[in-house]
């Protein structure tokens, strides 16, 4: 059995108690995770703060460490894939993609370390100030606390840790308690790549204890959080005036207009709705399809799904594996059943075997059903016909969230109108709401959060700007 220990004060140490980690498909115990005590959380933040202040790093060395980490991860891909299949229940395909993206995230973070710069301020623009120079510089904040979710246990962690280190900060990481093993391996990888052991700490344990102690700790200057809106709001209130980056919940929509390429679009939507068993914040949850192509589109979704395998995530052919917990599987199955009882029709999927929910396509849904008005975070897509684009955009905007949206159309005017009017952090034209590469600015509006991920943008958030002015005596 694998033991996920804590990394505190530059050493691997035992916690005050241990919890069993289960394989997400078989349910068998596969590991033990050590839970940190309150004192260990305090030691972790203090230790990282002392190293960060006492042994400052220089940008090119940070680049070298992160580039080496990226290369090591590429070499260790099979090991990381295997860990995530068990730790998160990801299929081999999903785990492989997450490792490939993390290789990029670490490398881009390293590259951005070399490009941290300020700007020249035109002081001469003010009357009487000719001859005085002004420029800004960017400085690390100190300690970044990273609190991360279960559904991207490697890449989301890298999106916090990579930019934080690239910016010259130290990091205390509290990963999701459902996926501790992946985070532990990432910390080992960074140390193998040459990271100063004093610059990182890893504390495992429940959000309500270890997470909460980290929020109450006075040392972190920045909280990088991805997770639910509920916990994000709580974090924001608790940490007071300290800076945060909050990547929160979503109900993401994608629109398919009458002039979209039906089969190609359906294949993209199937991937975007069901990868990671739908446990992706930008997953296509609501699919608005123009009524002229509705029947063909639903057939294409069904055809596409009929070729996909469901079940054991360790089988390289499997497309949809288990969701993260029995509790989540119960909730999702319940929402399918309640939608069906309320008049929705199941045109694909709908069945469940333990934690595996078949990829499910619902039609005849109404806006008040849970599958439409709450975040599903599971393998369900609800299809709604539309006629009038304006009314549909209003419906898309009618949730408290605003993370991402997609629209498929050959009409550039229609696409631009939609992009201007849909209030989200990103709109993808001829792509789904779930389109993402790791260098782009990524984040939501409304209750989907604030602040941006993407190494260049995160580094801006994780540094502070200083203005320096200079003139002759
Ligand atoms: P949670 O909000 O439940 O947990 C996220 C992290 O916060 C976990 O590490 C959790 O610990 C911790 N936590 C919980 N309570 C506290 C607390 N009181 N103080 C400090 N930390 C705490 O999210 P999930 O892990 O369930 O992830 C799913 C959610 O994440 C979905 O809503 C999804 O939309 C969102 N998400 C958003 C993304 C985005 O980019 N906008 C991307 C990915 C996911 P523990 O695990 O121990 O409970």
PDB file of C-alpha atoms and ligand atoms in Angstrom, residues 146-152 156 160 174-179 205-215 225-232 234-235 238 246-250 279-282 324 328 375 377 401 403 436 442-444 448-449 453, ligand 1:
ATOM      1  CA  UNK A 146      -2.649  26.283  -3.070  1.00  0.00           C
ATOM      2  CA  UNK A 147      -5.944  24.502  -2.347  1.00  0.00           C
ATOM      3  CA  UNK A 148      -6.951  22.196  -5.159  1.00  0.00           C
ATOM      4  CA  UNK A 149      -9.869  19.948  -6.274  1.00  0.00           C
ATOM      5  CA  UNK A 150     -10.121  16.248  -7.097  1.00  0.00           C
ATOM      6  CA  UNK A 151     -10.970  16.538 -10.767  1.00  0.00           C
ATOM      7  CA  UNK A 152      -7.596  17.722 -12.039  1.00  0.00           C
ATOM      8  CA  UNK A 156      -4.601  22.150 -11.661  1.00  0.00           C
ATOM      9  CA  UNK A 160      -0.909  26.846  -8.964  1.00  0.00           C
ATOM     10  CA  UNK A 174      -3.336  21.291   0.311  1.00  0.00           C
ATOM     11  CA  UNK A 175      -4.686  18.920  -2.340  1.00  0.00           C
ATOM     12  CA  UNK A 176      -8.184  17.392  -2.399  1.00  0.00           C
ATOM     13  CA  UNK A 177      -8.376  14.640   0.191  1.00  0.00           C
ATOM     14  CA  UNK A 178      -9.876  12.291  -2.418  1.00  0.00           C
ATOM     15  CA  UNK A 179      -6.740  12.481  -4.637  1.00  0.00           C
ATOM     16  CA  UNK A 205      -6.192  16.337   5.357  1.00  0.00           C
ATOM     17  CA  UNK A 206      -9.836  17.367   5.242  1.00  0.00           C
ATOM     18  CA  UNK A 207     -10.847  20.770   3.968  1.00  0.00           C
ATOM     19  CA  UNK A 208     -12.806  21.429   7.154  1.00  0.00           C
ATOM     20  CA  UNK A 209      -9.684  20.976   9.321  1.00  0.00           C
ATOM     21  CA  UNK A 210      -6.358  21.217   7.453  1.00  0.00           C
ATOM     22  CA  UNK A 211      -7.821  23.485   4.732  1.00  0.00           C
ATOM     23  CA  UNK A 212      -9.476  25.707   7.306  1.00  0.00           C
ATOM     24  CA  UNK A 213      -6.257  25.976   9.392  1.00  0.00           C
ATOM     25  CA  UNK A 214      -4.428  27.044   6.268  1.00  0.00           C
ATOM     26  CA  UNK A 215      -6.987  29.805   5.654  1.00  0.00           C
ATOM     27  CA  UNK A 225      -7.995  28.014  -5.092  1.00  0.00           C
ATOM     28  CA  UNK A 226      -9.927  25.815  -7.490  1.00  0.00           C
ATOM     29  CA  UNK A 227     -13.095  24.162  -6.244  1.00  0.00           C
ATOM     30  CA  UNK A 228     -16.744  24.790  -5.536  1.00  0.00           C
ATOM     31  CA  UNK A 229     -18.252  28.266  -5.351  1.00  0.00           C
ATOM     32  CA  UNK A 230     -19.388  27.533  -1.801  1.00  0.00           C
ATOM     33  CA  UNK A 231     -15.867  26.826  -0.496  1.00  0.00           C
ATOM     34  CA  UNK A 232     -14.408  29.622  -2.649  1.00  0.00           C
ATOM     35  CA  UNK A 234     -15.877  30.894   2.376  1.00  0.00           C
ATOM     36  CA  UNK A 235     -12.163  31.141   1.578  1.00  0.00           C
ATOM     37  CA  UNK A 238     -11.859  34.073   5.744  1.00  0.00           C
ATOM     38  CA  UNK A 246     -10.642  31.688  -7.327  1.00  0.00           C
ATOM     39  CA  UNK A 247     -11.579  29.191 -10.035  1.00  0.00           C
ATOM     40  CA  UNK A 248     -15.072  28.070  -9.047  1.00  0.00           C
ATOM     41  CA  UNK A 249     -18.178  26.261 -10.217  1.00  0.00           C
ATOM     42  CA  UNK A 250     -19.975  26.498 -13.528  1.00  0.00           C
ATOM     43  CA  UNK A 279     -16.157  16.085 -13.915  1.00  0.00           C
ATOM     44  CA  UNK A 280     -14.691  19.137 -15.619  1.00  0.00           C
ATOM     45  CA  UNK A 281     -15.758  22.660 -14.715  1.00  0.00           C
ATOM     46  CA  UNK A 282     -16.204  23.587 -18.409  1.00  0.00           C
ATOM     47  CA  UNK A 324     -15.105  10.276  -7.821  1.00  0.00           C
ATOM     48  CA  UNK A 328     -21.559  11.749  -6.139  1.00  0.00           C
ATOM     49  CA  UNK A 375     -23.803  22.090 -11.610  1.00  0.00           C
ATOM     50  CA  UNK A 377     -20.225  17.511 -12.439  1.00  0.00           C
ATOM     51  CA  UNK A 401     -22.086  31.314 -13.190  1.00  0.00           C
ATOM     52  CA  UNK A 403     -16.955  30.384 -16.826  1.00  0.00           C
ATOM     53  CA  UNK A 436      -8.537  24.929 -23.294  1.00  0.00           C
ATOM     54  CA  UNK A 442      -8.410  31.161 -18.027  1.00  0.00           C
ATOM     55  CA  UNK A 443     -10.947  32.116 -15.400  1.00  0.00           C
ATOM     56  CA  UNK A 444     -14.575  32.935 -14.807  1.00  0.00           C
ATOM     57  CA  UNK A 448     -17.373  31.217 -11.395  1.00  0.00           C
ATOM     58  CA  UNK A 449     -14.628  33.157  -9.698  1.00  0.00           C
ATOM     59  CA  UNK A 453      -4.969  30.950 -14.488  1.00  0.00           C
TER      60      UNK A 453
HETATM   61  P1  LIG B   1     -14.439  21.538  -3.123  1.00  0.00           P
HETATM   62  O1  LIG B   1     -14.781  22.984  -3.103  1.00  0.00           O
HETATM   63  O2  LIG B   1     -15.266  20.615  -2.319  1.00  0.00           O
HETATM   64  O3  LIG B   1     -12.921  21.317  -2.649  1.00  0.00           O
HETATM   65  C1  LIG B   1     -11.859  22.001  -3.220  1.00  0.00           C
HETATM   66  C2  LIG B   1     -10.709  22.035  -2.234  1.00  0.00           C
HETATM   67  O4  LIG B   1     -11.083  22.850  -1.110  1.00  0.00           O
HETATM   68  C3  LIG B   1     -10.356  20.663  -1.657  1.00  0.00           C
HETATM   69  O5  LIG B   1      -8.961  20.580  -1.457  1.00  0.00           O
HETATM   70  C4  LIG B   1     -11.098  20.687  -0.332  1.00  0.00           C
HETATM   71  O6  LIG B   1     -10.586  19.778   0.605  1.00  0.00           O
HETATM   72  C5  LIG B   1     -10.862  22.118   0.086  1.00  0.00           C
HETATM   73  N1  LIG B   1     -11.758  22.623   1.140  1.00  0.00           N
HETATM   74  C6  LIG B   1     -13.005  22.214   1.455  1.00  0.00           C
HETATM   75  N2  LIG B   1     -13.476  22.935   2.509  1.00  0.00           N
HETATM   76  C7  LIG B   1     -12.489  23.796   2.865  1.00  0.00           C
HETATM   77  C8  LIG B   1     -12.359  24.803   3.882  1.00  0.00           C
HETATM   78  N3  LIG B   1     -13.325  25.066   4.766  1.00  0.00           N
HETATM   79  N4  LIG B   1     -11.200  25.494   3.933  1.00  0.00           N
HETATM   80  C9  LIG B   1     -10.208  25.255   3.060  1.00  0.00           C
HETATM   81  N5  LIG B   1     -10.253  24.314   2.103  1.00  0.00           N
HETATM   82  C10 LIG B   1     -11.397  23.603   1.995  1.00  0.00           C
HETATM   83  O7  LIG B   1     -14.404  21.100  -4.670  1.00  0.00           O
HETATM   84  P2  LIG B   1     -14.221  19.669  -5.293  1.00  0.00           P
HETATM   85  O8  LIG B   1     -12.886  19.092  -4.931  1.00  0.00           O
HETATM   86  O9  LIG B   1     -15.445  18.872  -5.014  1.00  0.00           O
HETATM   87  O10 LIG B   1     -14.162  20.043  -6.857  1.00  0.00           O
HETATM   88  C11 LIG B   1     -15.315  20.236  -7.624  1.00  0.00           C
HETATM   89  C12 LIG B   1     -15.634  21.706  -7.795  1.00  0.00           C
HETATM   90  O11 LIG B   1     -14.508  22.380  -8.325  1.00  0.00           O
HETATM   91  C13 LIG B   1     -16.746  21.930  -8.800  1.00  0.00           C
HETATM   92  O12 LIG B   1     -17.647  22.889  -8.285  1.00  0.00           O
HETATM   93  C14 LIG B   1     -16.031  22.496 -10.018  1.00  0.00           C
HETATM   94  O13 LIG B   1     -16.792  23.339 -10.828  1.00  0.00           O
HETATM   95  C15 LIG B   1     -14.904  23.240  -9.391  1.00  0.00           C
HETATM   96  N6  LIG B   1     -13.832  23.399 -10.356  1.00  0.00           N
HETATM   97  C16 LIG B   1     -13.673  24.614 -10.960  1.00  0.00           C
HETATM   98  C17 LIG B   1     -12.707  24.796 -11.939  1.00  0.00           C
HETATM   99  C18 LIG B   1     -12.490  26.125 -12.578  1.00  0.00           C
HETATM  100  O14 LIG B   1     -11.471  26.272 -13.243  1.00  0.00           O
HETATM  101  N7  LIG B   1     -13.374  27.094 -12.427  1.00  0.00           N
HETATM  102  C19 LIG B   1     -11.864  23.681 -12.373  1.00  0.00           C
HETATM  103  C20 LIG B   1     -12.091  22.456 -11.655  1.00  0.00           C
HETATM  104  C21 LIG B   1     -13.048  22.329 -10.689  1.00  0.00           C
HETATM  105  P3  LIG B   1     -11.252  18.300   0.727  1.00  0.00           P
HETATM  106  O15 LIG B   1     -10.981  17.618  -0.545  1.00  0.00           O
HETATM  107  O16 LIG B   1     -10.526  17.713   1.859  1.00  0.00           O
HETATM  108  O17 LIG B   1     -12.701  18.507   0.978  1.00  0.00           O
END
